[in-house]
Coordinates of N, CA and C in Angstrom, one line a residue:
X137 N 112.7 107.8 127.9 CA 112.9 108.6 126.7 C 112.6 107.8 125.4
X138 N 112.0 108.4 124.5 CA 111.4 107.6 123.0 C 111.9 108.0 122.9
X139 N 112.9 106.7 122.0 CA 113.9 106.7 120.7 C 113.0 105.9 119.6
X140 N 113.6 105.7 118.4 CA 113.3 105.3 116.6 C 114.6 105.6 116.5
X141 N 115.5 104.1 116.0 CA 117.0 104.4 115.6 C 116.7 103.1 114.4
X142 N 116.9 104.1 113.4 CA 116.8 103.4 112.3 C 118.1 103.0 111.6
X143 N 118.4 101.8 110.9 CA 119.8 101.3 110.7 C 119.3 100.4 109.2
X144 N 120.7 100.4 108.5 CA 120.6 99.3 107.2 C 120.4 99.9 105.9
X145 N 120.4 101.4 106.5 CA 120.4 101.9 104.4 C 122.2 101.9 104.4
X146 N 122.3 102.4 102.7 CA 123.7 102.3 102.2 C 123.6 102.4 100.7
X147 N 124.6 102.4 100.2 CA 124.8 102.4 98.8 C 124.4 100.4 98.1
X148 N 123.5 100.6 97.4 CA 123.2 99.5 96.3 C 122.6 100.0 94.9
X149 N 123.6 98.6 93.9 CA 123.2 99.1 92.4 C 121.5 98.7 92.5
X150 N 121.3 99.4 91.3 CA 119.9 99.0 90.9 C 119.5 97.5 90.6
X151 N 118.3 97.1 91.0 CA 117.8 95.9 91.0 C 118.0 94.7 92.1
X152 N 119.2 95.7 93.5 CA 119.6 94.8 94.5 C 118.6 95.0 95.5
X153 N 119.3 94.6 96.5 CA 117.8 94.3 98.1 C 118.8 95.1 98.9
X154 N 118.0 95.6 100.1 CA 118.1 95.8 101.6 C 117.3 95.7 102.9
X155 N 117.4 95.5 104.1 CA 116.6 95.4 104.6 C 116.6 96.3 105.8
X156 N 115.5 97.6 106.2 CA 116.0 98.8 106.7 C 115.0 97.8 108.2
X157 N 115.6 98.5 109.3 CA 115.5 98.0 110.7 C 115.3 99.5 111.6
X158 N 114.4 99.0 112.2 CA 113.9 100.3 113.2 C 113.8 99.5 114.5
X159 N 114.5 100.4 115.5 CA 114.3 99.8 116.7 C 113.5 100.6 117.6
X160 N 112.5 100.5 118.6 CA 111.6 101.6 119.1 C 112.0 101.5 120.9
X161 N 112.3 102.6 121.5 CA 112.3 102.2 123.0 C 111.6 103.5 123.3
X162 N 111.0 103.2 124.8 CA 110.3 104.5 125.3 C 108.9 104.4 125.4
X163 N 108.0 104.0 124.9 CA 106.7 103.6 124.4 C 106.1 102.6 124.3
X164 N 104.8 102.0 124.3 CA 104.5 101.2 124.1 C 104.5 100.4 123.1
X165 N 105.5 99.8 122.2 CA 105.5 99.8 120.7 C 104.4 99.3 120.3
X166 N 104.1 98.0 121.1 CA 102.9 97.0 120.0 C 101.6 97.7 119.9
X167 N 101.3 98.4 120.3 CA 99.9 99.5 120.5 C 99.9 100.4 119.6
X168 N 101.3 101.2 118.6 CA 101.0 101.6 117.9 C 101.3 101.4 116.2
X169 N 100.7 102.0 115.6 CA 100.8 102.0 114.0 C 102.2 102.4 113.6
X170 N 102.5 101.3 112.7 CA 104.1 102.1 112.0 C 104.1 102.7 110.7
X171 N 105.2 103.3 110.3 CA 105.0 103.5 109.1 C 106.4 103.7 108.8
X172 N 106.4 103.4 107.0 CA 108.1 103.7 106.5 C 107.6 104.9 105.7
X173 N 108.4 105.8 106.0 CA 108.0 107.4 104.7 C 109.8 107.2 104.3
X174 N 109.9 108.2 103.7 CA 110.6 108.5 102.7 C 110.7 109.8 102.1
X175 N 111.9 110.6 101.7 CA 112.1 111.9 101.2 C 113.4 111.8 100.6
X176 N 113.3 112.0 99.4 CA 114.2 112.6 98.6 C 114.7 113.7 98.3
X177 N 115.7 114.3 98.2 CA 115.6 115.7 97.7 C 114.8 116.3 96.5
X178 N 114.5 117.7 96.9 CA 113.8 118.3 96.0 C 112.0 117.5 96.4
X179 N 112.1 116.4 96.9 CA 111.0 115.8 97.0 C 109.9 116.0 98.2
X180 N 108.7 116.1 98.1 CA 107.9 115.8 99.2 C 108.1 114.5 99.9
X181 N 108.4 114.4 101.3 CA 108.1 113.2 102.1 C 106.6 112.4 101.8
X182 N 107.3 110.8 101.3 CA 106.2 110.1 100.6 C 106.1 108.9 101.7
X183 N 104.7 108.4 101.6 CA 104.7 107.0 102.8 C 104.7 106.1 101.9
X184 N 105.5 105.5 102.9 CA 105.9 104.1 101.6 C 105.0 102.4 102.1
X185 N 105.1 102.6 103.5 CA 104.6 101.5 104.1 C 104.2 101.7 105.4
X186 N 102.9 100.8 105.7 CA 102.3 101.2 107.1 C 102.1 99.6 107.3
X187 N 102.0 99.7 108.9 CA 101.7 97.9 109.4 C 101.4 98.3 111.0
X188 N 99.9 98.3 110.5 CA 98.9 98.9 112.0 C 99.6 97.9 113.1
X189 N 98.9 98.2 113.9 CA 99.2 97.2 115.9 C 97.5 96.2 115.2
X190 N 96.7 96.3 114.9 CA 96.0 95.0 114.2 C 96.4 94.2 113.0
X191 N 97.8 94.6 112.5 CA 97.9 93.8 111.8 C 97.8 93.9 110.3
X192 N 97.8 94.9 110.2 CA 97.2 95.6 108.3 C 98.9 96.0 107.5
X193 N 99.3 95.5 106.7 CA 100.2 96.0 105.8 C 99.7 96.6 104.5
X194 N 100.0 97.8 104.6 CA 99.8 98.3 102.9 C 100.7 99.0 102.4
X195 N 100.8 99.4 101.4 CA 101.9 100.1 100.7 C 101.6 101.1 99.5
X196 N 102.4 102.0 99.6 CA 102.2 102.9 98.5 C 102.2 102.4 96.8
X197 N 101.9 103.1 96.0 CA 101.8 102.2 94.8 C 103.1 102.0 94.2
X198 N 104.2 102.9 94.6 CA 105.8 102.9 93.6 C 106.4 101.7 94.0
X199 N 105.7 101.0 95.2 CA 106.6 100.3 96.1 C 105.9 98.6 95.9
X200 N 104.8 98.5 95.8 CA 104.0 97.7 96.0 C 104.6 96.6 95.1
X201 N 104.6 95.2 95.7 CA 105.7 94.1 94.8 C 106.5 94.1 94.9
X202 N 107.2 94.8 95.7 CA 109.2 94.9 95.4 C 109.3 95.1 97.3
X203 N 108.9 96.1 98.5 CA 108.9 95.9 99.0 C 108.2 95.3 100.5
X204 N 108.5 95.0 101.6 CA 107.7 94.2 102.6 C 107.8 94.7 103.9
X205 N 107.1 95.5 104.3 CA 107.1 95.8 106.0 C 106.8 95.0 107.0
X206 N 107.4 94.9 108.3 CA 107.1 93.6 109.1 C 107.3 94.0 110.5
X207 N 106.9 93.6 111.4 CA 107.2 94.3 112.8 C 107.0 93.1 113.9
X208 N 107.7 93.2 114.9 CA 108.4 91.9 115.7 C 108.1 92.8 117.3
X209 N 106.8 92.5 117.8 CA 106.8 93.1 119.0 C 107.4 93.1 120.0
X210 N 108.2 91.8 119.6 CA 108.9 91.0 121.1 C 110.3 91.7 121.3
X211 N 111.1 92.3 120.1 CA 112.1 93.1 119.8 C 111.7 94.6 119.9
X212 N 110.7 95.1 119.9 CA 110.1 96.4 119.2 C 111.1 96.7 118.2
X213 N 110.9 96.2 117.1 CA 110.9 96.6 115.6 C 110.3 96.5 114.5
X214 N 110.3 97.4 113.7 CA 110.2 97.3 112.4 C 110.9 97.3 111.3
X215 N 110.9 96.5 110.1 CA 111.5 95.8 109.1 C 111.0 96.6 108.1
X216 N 112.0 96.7 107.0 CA 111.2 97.3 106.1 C 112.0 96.3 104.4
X217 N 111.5 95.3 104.2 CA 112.7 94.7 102.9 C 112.5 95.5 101.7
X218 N 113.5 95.7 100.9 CA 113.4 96.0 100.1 C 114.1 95.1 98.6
X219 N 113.6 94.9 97.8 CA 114.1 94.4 96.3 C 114.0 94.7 95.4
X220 N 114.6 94.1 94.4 CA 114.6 95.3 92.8 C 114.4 97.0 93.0
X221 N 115.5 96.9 93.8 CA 115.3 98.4 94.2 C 115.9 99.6 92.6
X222 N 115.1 100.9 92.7 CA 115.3 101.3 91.7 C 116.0 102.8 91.8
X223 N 116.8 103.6 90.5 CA 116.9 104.8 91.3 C 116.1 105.8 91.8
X224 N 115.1 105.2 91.7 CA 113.7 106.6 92.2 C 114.0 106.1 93.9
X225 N 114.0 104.9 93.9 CA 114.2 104.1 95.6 C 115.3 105.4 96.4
X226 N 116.1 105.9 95.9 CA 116.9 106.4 96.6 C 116.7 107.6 97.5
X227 N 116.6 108.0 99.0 CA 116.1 108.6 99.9 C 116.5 108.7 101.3
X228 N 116.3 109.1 102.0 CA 116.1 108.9 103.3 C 114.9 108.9 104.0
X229 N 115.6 107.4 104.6 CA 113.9 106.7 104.8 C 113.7 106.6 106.4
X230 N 112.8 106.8 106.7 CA 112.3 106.9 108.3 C 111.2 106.3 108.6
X231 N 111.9 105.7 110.0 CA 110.1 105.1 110.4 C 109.3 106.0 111.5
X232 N 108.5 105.6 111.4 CA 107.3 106.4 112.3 C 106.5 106.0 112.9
X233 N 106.1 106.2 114.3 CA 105.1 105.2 114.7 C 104.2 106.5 115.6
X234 N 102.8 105.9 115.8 CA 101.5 107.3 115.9 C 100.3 106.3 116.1
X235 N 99.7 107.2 117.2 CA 98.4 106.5 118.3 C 97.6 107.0 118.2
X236 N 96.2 106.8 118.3 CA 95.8 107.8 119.0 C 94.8 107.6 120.1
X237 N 95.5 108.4 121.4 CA 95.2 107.9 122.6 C 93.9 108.8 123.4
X238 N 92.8 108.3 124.0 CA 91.7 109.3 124.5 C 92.1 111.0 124.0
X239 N 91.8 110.6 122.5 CA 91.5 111.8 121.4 C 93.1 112.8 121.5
X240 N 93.8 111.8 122.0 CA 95.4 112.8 122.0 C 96.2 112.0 120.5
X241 N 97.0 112.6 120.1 CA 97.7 111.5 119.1 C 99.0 111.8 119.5
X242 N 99.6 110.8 119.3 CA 101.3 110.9 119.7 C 101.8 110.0 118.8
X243 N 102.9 110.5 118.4 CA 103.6 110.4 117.2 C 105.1 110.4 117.4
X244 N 106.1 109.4 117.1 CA 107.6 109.6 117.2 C 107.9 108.9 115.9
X245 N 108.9 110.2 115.5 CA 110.1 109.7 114.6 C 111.3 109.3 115.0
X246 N 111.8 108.9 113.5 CA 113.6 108.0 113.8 C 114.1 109.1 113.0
X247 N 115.7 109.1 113.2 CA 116.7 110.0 112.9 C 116.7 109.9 111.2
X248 N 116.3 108.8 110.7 CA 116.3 108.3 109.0 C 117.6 107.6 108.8
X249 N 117.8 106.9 107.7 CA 118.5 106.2 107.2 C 118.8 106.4 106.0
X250 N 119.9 106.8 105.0 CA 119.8 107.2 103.6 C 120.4 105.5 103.1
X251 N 119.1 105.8 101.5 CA 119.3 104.5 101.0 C 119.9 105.2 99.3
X252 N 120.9 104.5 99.0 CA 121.4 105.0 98.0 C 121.3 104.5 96.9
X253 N 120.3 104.1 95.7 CA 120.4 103.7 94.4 C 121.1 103.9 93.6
X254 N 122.1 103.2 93.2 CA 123.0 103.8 91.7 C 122.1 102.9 90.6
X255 N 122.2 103.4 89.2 CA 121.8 103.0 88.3 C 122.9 102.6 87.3

């Protein structure tokens, strides 16, 4: 059975850190691409951070300098740090991970995690 159980959001003031944790079972993790999205209310689901199975981190631009995606195959997880977090930061954040296998794609989400900015 593929699970994504994502853990570590909560309430923080503005300009503090957290570090969101995704754990993956079911799947081959290290084989596939992750990603951290994000949705707010009222908002379109935004990708915040991706960190391919070669090795590539990139990030959205709202994010870029403040936070750090990281992935640990030996645990199957993904890390997501965040700092000087802001009230726009605030969301429910999910990780995602997606293949694509002899022209099939497969794709699993995590339940999310709400991250709570006060200002």
């Amino acid at each position: 059975q593929v699970q994504l159980v994502e853990s570590g959001g909560g309430l923080v003031p503005a300009g503090g850190s957290l570090r969101l944790s995704c754990v993956a079972s079911g799947f081959a993790f290290s084989i596939f691409d992750l990603t951290w999205d994000r949705q707010a209310p009222g908002r379109q689901r935004e990708l915040v951070a991706t960190f391919t199975s070669s090795g590539i981190a990139t990030y959205g631009d709202s994010v870029k300098g403040r936070f750090t995606i990281s992935r640990d195959n030996t645990k199957n997880t993904v890390y997501l740090q965040m700092n000087s977090l802001k009230s726009d930061d605030t969301a429910v954040y999910y990780c995602n991970a997606h293949r694509l296998l002899a022209g099939r794609r497969f794709e699993y989400w995590g339940q999310g995690t709400q991250v709570t900015v006060s200002s």
